[in-house]
JSON list of C-alpha atoms in Angstrom, two decimals:
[
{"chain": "A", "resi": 1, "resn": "UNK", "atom": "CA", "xyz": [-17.91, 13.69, -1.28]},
{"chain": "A", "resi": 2, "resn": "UNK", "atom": "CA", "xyz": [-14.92, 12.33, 0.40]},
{"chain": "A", "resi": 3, "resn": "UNK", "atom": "CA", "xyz": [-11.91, 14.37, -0.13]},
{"chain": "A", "resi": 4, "resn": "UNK", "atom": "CA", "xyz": [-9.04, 12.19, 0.67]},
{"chain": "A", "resi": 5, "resn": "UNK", "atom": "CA", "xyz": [-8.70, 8.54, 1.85]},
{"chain": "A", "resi": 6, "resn": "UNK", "atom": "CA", "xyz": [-9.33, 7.44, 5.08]},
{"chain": "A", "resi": 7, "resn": "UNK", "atom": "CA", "xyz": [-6.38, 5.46, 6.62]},
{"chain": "A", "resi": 8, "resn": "UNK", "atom": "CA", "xyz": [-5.31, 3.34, 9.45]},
{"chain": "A", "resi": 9, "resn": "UNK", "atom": "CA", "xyz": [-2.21, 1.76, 10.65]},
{"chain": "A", "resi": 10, "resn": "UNK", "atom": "CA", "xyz": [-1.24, -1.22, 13.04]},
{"chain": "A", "resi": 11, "resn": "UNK", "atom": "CA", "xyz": [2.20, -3.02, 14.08]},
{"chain": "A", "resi": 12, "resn": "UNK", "atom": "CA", "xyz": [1.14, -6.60, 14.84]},
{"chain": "A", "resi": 13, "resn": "UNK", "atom": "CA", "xyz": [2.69, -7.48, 18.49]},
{"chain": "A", "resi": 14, "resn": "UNK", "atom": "CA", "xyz": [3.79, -11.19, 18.36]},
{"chain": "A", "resi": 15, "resn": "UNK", "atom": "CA", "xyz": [2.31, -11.93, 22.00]},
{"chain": "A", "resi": 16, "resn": "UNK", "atom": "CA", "xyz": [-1.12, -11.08, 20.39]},
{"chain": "A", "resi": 17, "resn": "UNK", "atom": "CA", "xyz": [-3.59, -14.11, 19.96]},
{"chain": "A", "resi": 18, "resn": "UNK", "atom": "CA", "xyz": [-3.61, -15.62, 16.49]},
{"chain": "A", "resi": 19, "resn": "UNK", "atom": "CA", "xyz": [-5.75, -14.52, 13.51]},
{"chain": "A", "resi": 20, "resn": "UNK", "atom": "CA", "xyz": [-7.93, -17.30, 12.29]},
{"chain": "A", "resi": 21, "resn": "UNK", "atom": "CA", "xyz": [-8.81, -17.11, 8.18]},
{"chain": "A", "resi": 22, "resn": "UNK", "atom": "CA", "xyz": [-12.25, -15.86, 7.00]},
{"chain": "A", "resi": 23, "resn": "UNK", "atom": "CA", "xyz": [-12.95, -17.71, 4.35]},
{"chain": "A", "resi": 24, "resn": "UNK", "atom": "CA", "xyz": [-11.79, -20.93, 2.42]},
{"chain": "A", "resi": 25, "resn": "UNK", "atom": "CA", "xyz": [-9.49, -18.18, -0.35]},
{"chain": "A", "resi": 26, "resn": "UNK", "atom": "CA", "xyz": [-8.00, -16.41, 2.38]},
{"chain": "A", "resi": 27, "resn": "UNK", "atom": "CA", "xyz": [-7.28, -20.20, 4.79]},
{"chain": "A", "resi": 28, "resn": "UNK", "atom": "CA", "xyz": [-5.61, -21.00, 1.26]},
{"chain": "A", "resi": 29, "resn": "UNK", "atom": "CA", "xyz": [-3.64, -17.89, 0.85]},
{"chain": "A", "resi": 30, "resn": "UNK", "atom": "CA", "xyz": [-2.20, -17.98, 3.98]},
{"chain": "A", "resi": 31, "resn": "UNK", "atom": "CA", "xyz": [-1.40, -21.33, 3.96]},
{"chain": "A", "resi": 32, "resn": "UNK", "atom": "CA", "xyz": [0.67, -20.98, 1.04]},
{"chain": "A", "resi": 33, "resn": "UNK", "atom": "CA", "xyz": [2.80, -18.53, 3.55]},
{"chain": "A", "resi": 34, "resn": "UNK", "atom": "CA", "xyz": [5.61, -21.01, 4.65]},
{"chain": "A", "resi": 35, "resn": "UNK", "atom": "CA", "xyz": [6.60, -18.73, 7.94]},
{"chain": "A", "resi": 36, "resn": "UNK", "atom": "CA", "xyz": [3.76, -18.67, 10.40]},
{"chain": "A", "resi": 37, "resn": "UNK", "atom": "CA", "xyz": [4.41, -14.91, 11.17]},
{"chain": "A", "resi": 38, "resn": "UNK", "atom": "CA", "xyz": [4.35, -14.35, 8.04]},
{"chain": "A", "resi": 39, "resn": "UNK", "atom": "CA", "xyz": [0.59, -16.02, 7.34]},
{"chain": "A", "resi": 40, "resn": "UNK", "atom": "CA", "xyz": [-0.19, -13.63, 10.64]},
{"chain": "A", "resi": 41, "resn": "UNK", "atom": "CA", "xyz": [1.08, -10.78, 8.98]},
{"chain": "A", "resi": 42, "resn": "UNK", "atom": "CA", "xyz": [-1.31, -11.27, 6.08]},
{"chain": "A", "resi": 43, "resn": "UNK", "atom": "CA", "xyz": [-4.16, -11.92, 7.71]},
{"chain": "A", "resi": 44, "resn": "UNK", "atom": "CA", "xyz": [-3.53, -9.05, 10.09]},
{"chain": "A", "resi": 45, "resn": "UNK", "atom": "CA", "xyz": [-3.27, -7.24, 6.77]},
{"chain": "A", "resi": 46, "resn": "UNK", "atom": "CA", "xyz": [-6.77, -8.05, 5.78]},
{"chain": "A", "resi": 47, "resn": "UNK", "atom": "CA", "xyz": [-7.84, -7.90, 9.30]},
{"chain": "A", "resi": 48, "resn": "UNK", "atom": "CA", "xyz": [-7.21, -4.29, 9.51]},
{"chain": "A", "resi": 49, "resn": "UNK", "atom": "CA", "xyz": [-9.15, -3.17, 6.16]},
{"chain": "A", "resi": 50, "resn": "UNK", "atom": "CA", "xyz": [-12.18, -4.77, 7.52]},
{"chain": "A", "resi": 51, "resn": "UNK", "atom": "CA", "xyz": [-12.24, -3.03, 10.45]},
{"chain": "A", "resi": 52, "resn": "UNK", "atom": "CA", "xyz": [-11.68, 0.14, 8.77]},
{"chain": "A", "resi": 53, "resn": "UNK", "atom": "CA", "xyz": [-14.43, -0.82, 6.21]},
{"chain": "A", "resi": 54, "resn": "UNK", "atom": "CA", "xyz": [-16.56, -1.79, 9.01]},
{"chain": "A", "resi": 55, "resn": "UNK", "atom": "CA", "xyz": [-15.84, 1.50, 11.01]},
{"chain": "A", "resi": 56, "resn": "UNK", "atom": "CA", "xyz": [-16.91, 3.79, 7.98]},
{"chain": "A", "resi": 57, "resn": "UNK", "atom": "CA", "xyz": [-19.61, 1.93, 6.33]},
{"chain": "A", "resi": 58, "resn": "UNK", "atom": "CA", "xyz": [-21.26, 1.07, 9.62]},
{"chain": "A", "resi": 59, "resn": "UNK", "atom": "CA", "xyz": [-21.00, -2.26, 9.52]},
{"chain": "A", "resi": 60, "resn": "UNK", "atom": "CA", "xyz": [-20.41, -5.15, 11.70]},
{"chain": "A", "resi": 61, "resn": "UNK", "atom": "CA", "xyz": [-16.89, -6.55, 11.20]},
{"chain": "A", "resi": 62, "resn": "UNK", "atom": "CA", "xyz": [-17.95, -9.73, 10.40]},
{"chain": "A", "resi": 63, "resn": "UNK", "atom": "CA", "xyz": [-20.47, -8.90, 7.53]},
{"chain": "A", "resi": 64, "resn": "UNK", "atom": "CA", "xyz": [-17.59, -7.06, 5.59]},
{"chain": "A", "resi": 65, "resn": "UNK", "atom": "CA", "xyz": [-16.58, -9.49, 2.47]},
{"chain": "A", "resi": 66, "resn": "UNK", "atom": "CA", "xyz": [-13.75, -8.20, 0.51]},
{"chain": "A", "resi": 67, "resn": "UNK", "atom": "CA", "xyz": [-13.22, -8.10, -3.05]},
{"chain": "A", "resi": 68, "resn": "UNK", "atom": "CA", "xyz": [-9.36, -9.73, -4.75]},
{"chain": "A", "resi": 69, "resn": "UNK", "atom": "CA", "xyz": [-9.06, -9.92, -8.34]},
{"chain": "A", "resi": 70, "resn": "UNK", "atom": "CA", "xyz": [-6.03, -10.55, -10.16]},
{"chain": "A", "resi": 71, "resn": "UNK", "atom": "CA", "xyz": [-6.64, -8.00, -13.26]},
{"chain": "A", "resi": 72, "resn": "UNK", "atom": "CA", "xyz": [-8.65, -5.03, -11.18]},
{"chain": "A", "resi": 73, "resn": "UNK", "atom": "CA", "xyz": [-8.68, -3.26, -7.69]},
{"chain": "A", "resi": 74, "resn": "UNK", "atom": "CA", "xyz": [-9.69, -4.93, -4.52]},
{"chain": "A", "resi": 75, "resn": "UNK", "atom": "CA", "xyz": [-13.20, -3.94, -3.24]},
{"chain": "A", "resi": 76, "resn": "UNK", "atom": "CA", "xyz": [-15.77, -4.53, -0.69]},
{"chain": "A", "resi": 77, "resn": "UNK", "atom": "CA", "xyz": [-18.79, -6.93, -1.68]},
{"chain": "A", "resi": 78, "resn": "UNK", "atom": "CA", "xyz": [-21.97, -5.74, -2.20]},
{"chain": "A", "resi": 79, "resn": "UNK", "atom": "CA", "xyz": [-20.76, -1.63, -2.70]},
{"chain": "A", "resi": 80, "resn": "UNK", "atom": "CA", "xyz": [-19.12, -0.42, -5.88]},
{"chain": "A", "resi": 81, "resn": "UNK", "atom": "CA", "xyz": [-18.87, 3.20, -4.53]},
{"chain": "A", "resi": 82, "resn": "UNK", "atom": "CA", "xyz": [-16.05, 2.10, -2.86]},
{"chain": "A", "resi": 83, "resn": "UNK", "atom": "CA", "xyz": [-12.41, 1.49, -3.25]},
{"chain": "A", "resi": 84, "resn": "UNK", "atom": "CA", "xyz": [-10.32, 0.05, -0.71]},
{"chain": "A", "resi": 85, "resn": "UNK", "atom": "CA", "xyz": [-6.60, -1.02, -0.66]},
{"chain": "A", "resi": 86, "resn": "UNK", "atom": "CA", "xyz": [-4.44, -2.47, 2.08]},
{"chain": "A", "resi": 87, "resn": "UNK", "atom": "CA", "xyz": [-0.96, -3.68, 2.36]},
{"chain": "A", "resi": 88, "resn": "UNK", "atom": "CA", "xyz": [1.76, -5.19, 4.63]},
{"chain": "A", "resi": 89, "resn": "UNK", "atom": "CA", "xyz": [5.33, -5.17, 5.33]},
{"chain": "A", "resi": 90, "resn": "UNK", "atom": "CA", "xyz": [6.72, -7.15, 8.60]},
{"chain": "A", "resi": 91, "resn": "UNK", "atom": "CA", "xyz": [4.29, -6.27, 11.41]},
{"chain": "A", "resi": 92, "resn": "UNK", "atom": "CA", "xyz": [2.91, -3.48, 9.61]},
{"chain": "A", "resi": 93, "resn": "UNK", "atom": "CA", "xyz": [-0.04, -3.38, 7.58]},
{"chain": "A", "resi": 94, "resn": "UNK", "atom": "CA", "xyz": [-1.78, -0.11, 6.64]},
{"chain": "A", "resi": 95, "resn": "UNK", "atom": "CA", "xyz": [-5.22, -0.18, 5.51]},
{"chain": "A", "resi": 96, "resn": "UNK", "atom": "CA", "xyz": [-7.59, 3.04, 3.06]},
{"chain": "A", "resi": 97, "resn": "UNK", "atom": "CA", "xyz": [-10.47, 3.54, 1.48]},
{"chain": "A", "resi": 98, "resn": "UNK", "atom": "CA", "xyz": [-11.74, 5.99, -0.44]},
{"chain": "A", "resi": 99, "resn": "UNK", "atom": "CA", "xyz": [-15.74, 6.89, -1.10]},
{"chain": "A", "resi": 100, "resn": "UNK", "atom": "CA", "xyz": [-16.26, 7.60, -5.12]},
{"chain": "A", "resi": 101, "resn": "UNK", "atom": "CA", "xyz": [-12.97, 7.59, -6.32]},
{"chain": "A", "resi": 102, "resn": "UNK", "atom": "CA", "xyz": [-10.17, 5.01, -7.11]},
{"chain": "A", "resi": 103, "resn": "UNK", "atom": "CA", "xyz": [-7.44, 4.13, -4.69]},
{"chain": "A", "resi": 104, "resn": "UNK", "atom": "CA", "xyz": [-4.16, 2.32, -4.16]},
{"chain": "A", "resi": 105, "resn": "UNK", "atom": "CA", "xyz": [-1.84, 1.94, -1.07]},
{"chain": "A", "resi": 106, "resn": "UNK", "atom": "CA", "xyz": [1.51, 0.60, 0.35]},
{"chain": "A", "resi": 107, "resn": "UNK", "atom": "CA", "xyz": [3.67, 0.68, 3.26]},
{"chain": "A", "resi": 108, "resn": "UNK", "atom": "CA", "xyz": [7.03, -0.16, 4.18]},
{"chain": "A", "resi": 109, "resn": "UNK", "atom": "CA", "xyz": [8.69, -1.30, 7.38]},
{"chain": "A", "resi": 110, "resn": "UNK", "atom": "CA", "xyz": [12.39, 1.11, 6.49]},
{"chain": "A", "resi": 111, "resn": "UNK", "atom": "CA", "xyz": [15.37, -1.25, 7.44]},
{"chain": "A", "resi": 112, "resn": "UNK", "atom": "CA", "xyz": [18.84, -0.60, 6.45]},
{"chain": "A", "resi": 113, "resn": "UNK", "atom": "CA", "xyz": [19.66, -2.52, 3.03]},
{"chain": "A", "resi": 114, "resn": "UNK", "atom": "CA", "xyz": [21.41, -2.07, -0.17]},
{"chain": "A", "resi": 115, "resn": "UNK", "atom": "CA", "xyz": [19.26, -0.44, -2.37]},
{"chain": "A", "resi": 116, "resn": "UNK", "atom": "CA", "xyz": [21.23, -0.06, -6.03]},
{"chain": "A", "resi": 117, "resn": "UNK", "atom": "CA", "xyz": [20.28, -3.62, -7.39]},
{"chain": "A", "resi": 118, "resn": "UNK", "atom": "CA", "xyz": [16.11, -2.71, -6.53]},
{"chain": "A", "resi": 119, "resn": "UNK", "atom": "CA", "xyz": [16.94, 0.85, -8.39]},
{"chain": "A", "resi": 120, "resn": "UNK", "atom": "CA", "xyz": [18.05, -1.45, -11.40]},
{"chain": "A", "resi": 121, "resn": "UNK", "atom": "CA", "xyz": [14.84, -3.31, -11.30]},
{"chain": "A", "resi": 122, "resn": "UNK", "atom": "CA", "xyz": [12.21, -0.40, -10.51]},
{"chain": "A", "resi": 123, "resn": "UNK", "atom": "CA", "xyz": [13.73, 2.78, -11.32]},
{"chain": "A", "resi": 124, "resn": "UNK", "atom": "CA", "xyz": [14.16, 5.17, -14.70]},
{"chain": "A", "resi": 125, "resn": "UNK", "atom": "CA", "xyz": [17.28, 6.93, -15.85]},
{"chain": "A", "resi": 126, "resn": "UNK", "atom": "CA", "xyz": [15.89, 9.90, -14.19]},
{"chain": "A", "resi": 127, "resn": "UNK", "atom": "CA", "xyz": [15.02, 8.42, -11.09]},
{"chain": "A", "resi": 128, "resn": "UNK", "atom": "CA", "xyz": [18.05, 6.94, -10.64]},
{"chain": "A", "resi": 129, "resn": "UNK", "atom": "CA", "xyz": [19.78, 10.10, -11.18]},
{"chain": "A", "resi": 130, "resn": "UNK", "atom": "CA", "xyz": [18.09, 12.02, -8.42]},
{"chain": "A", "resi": 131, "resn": "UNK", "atom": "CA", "xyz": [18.97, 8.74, -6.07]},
{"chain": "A", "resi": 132, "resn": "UNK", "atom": "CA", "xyz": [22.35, 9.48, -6.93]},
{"chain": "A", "resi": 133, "resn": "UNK", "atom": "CA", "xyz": [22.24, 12.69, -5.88]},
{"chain": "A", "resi": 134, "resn": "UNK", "atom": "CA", "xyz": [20.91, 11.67, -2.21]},
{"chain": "A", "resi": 135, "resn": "UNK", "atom": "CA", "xyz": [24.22, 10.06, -1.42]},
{"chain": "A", "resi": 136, "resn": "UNK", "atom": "CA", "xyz": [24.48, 6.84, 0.17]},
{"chain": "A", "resi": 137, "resn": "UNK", "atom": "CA", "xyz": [22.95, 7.17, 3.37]},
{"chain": "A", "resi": 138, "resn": "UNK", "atom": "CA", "xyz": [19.71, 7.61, 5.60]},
{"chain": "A", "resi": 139, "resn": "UNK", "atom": "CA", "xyz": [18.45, 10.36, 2.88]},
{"chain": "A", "resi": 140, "resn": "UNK", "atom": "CA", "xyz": [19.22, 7.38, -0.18]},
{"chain": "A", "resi": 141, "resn": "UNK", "atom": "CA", "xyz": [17.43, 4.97, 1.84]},
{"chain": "A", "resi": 142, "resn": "UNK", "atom": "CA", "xyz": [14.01, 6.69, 2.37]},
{"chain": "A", "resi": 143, "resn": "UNK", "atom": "CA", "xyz": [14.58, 8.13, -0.87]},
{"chain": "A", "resi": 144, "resn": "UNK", "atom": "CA", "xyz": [14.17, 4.56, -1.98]},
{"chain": "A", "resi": 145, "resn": "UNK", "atom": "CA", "xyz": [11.13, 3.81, 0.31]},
{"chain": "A", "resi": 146, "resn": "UNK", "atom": "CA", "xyz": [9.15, 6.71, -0.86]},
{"chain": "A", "resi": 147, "resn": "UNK", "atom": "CA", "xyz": [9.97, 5.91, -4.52]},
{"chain": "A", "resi": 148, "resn": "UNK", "atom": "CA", "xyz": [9.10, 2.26, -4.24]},
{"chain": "A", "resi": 149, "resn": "UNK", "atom": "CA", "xyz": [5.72, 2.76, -2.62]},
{"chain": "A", "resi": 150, "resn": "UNK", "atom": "CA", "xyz": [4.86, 5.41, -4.82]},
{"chain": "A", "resi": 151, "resn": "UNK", "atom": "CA", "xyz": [5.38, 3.24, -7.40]},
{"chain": "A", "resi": 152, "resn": "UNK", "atom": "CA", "xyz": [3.27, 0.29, -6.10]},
{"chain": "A", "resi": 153, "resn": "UNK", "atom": "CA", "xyz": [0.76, 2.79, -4.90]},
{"chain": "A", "resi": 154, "resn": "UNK", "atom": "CA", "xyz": [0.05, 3.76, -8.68]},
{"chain": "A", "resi": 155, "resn": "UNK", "atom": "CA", "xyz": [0.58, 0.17, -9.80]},
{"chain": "A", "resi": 156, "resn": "UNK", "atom": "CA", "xyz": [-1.92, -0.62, -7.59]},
{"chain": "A", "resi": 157, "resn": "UNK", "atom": "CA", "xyz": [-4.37, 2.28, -8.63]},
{"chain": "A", "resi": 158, "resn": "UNK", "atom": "CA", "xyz": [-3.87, 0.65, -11.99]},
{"chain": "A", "resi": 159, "resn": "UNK", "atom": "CA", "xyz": [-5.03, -2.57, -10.90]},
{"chain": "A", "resi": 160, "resn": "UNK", "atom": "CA", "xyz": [-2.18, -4.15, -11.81]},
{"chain": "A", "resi": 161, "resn": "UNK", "atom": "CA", "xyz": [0.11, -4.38, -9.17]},
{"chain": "A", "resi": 162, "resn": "UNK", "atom": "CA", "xyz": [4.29, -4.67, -9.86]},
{"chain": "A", "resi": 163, "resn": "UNK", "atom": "CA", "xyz": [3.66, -7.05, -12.46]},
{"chain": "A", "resi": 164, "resn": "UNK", "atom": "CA", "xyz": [2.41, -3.59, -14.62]},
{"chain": "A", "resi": 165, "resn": "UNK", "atom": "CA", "xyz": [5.92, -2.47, -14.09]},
{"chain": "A", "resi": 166, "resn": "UNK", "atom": "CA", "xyz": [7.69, -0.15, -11.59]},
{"chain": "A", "resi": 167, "resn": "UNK", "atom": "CA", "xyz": [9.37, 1.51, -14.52]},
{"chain": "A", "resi": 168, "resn": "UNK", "atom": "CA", "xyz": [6.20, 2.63, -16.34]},
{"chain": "A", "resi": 169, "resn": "UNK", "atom": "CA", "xyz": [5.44, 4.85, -13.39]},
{"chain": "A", "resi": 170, "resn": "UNK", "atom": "CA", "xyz": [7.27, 8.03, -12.84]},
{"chain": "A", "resi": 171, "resn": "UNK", "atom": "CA", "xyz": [7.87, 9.57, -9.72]},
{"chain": "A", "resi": 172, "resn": "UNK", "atom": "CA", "xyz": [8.74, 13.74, -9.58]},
{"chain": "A", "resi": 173, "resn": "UNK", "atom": "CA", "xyz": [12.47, 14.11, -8.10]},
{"chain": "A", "resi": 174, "resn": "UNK", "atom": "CA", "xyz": [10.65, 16.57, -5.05]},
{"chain": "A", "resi": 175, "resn": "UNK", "atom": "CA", "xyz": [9.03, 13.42, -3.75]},
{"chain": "A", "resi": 176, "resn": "UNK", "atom": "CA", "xyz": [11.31, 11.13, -4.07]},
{"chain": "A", "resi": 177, "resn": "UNK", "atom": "CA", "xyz": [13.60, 13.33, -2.20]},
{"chain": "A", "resi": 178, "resn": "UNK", "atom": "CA", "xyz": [11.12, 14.10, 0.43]},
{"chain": "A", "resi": 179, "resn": "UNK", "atom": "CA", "xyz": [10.77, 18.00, -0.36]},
{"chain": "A", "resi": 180, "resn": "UNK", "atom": "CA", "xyz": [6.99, 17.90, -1.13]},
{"chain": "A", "resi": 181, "resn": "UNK", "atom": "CA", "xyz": [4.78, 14.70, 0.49]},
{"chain": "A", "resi": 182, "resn": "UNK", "atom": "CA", "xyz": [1.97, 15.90, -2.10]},
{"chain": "A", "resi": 183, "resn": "UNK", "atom": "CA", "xyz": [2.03, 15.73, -6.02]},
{"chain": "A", "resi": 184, "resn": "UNK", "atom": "CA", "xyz": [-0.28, 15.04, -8.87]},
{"chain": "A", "resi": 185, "resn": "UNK", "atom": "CA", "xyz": [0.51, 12.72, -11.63]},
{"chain": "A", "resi": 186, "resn": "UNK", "atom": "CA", "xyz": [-1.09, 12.68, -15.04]},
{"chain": "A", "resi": 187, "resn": "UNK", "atom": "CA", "xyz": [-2.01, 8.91, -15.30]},
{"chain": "A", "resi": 188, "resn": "UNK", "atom": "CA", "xyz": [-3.59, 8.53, -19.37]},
{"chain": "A", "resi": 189, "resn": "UNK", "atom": "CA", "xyz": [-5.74, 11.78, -18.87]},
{"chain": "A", "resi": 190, "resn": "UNK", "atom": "CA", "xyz": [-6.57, 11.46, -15.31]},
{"chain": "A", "resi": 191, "resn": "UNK", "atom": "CA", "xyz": [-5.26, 13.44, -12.30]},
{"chain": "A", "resi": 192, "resn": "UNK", "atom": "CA", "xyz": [-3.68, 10.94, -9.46]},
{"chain": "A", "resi": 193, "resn": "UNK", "atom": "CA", "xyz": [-2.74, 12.61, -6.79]},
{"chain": "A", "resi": 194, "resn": "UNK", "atom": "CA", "xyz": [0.18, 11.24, -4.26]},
{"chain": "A", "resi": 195, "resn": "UNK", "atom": "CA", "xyz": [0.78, 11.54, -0.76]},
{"chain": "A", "resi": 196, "resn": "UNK", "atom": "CA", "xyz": [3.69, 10.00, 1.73]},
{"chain": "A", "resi": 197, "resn": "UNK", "atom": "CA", "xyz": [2.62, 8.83, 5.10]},
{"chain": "A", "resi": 198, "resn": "UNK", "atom": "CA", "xyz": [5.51, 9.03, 7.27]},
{"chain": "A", "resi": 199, "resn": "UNK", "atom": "CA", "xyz": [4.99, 9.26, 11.45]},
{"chain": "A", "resi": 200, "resn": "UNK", "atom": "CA", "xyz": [7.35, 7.08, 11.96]},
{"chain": "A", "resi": 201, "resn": "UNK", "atom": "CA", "xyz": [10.96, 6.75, 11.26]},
{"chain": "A", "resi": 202, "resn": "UNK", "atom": "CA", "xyz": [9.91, 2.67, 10.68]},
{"chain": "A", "resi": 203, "resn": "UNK", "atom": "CA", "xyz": [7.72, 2.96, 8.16]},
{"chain": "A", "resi": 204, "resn": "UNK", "atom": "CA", "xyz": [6.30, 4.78, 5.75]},
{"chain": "A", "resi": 205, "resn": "UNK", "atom": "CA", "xyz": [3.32, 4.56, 3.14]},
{"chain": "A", "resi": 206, "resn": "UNK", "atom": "CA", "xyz": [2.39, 6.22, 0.46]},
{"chain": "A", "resi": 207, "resn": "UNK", "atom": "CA", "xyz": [-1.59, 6.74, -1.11]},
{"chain": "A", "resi": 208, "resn": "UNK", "atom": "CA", "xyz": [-2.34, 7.61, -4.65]},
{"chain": "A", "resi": 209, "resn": "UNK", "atom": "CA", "xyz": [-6.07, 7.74, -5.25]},
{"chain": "A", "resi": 210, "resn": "UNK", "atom": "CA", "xyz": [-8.45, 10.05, -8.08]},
{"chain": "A", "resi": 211, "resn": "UNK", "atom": "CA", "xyz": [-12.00, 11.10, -8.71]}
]
């Protein structure tokens, strides 16, 4: 049995050659993408999960289907014993999967920005509190990166994504301030455990998963 998730991680370079759609859903998804680097960045997105998927199922590329739903986790056709997520953020897009177990992912590109009106929207009284006591600069800001992709990591674990909402996860003040890149939450009875992926000053992403 697989003991953590597998990962990956790519920076799209905009001198690479365009990504062309899969499928009819995904030619429609990314056409509703106004920007043209930003339909690139979502297919690169999706791009990168199958060729993770692909890598560790032993499969072609091209014969990996994924799974979207808007009320449950994202999977791969055809094999329930596994659990995938991916996500994107600028250029980046980070990609894991899991083997018998549940997953959820996100990643970040960290830029400078003002983060007290996003604490209003995603954070608790507690959480909050320990942002406070990072002060208002680099520490605060990927104390706000870690907290909002642990956040979306759960929500995605879920299967509900932000619109479960970011306050009806908390986050542990250690991780949030970067002491510990390793907890456990108690999500309705079962153990989820967290982890911060951070190799980068860039970007950062964050994987909660269970058995």
């Amino acid at each position: 049995m697989q003991d953590t998730p597998v990962w990956t991680h790519a920076c799209r370079q905009a001198a690479a050659p365009p990504l062309s759609p899969r499928d009819q859903r995904e030619a429609d998804r990314a056409g509703r993408l106004i920007d043209p680097a930003h339909a690139q960045n979502f297919l690169h997105a999706r791009h990168l999960m199958r060729l993770l998927a692909a890598r560790e199922l032993q499969l072609a590329e091209n014969a990996v289907r994924l799974e979207t739903h808007d009320d449950a986790p994202p999977g791969v056709e055809g094999d329930d014993s596994v659990s995938v997520s991916w996500s994107r953020s600028g250029p980046h897009a980070f990609a894991a999967l899991l083997r018998d177990g549940r997953l959820g992912a996100d990643v970040e590109q960290v830029l400078p920005r003002r983060v007290a009106p996003m604490l209003d929207m995603i954070a608790t009284q507690t959480e909050r509190a320990v942002m406070a006591g990072l002060g208002d600069g680099p520490d605060a800001l990927h104390g706000f990166y870690r907290l909002w992709c642990a956040k979306e990591a759960v929500l995605k674990w879920r299967g509900d994504g932000f619109r479960g909402g970011a306050k009806t996860v908390d986050i542990p003040a250690p991780f949030i301030s970067g002491g510990i890149d390793d907890v456990e939450l108690d999500e309705g009875g079962t153990i989820v455990r967290l982890k911060a992926i951070h190799p980068s000053e860039d970007w950062l992403a964050v994987l909660a998963f269970s058995r």
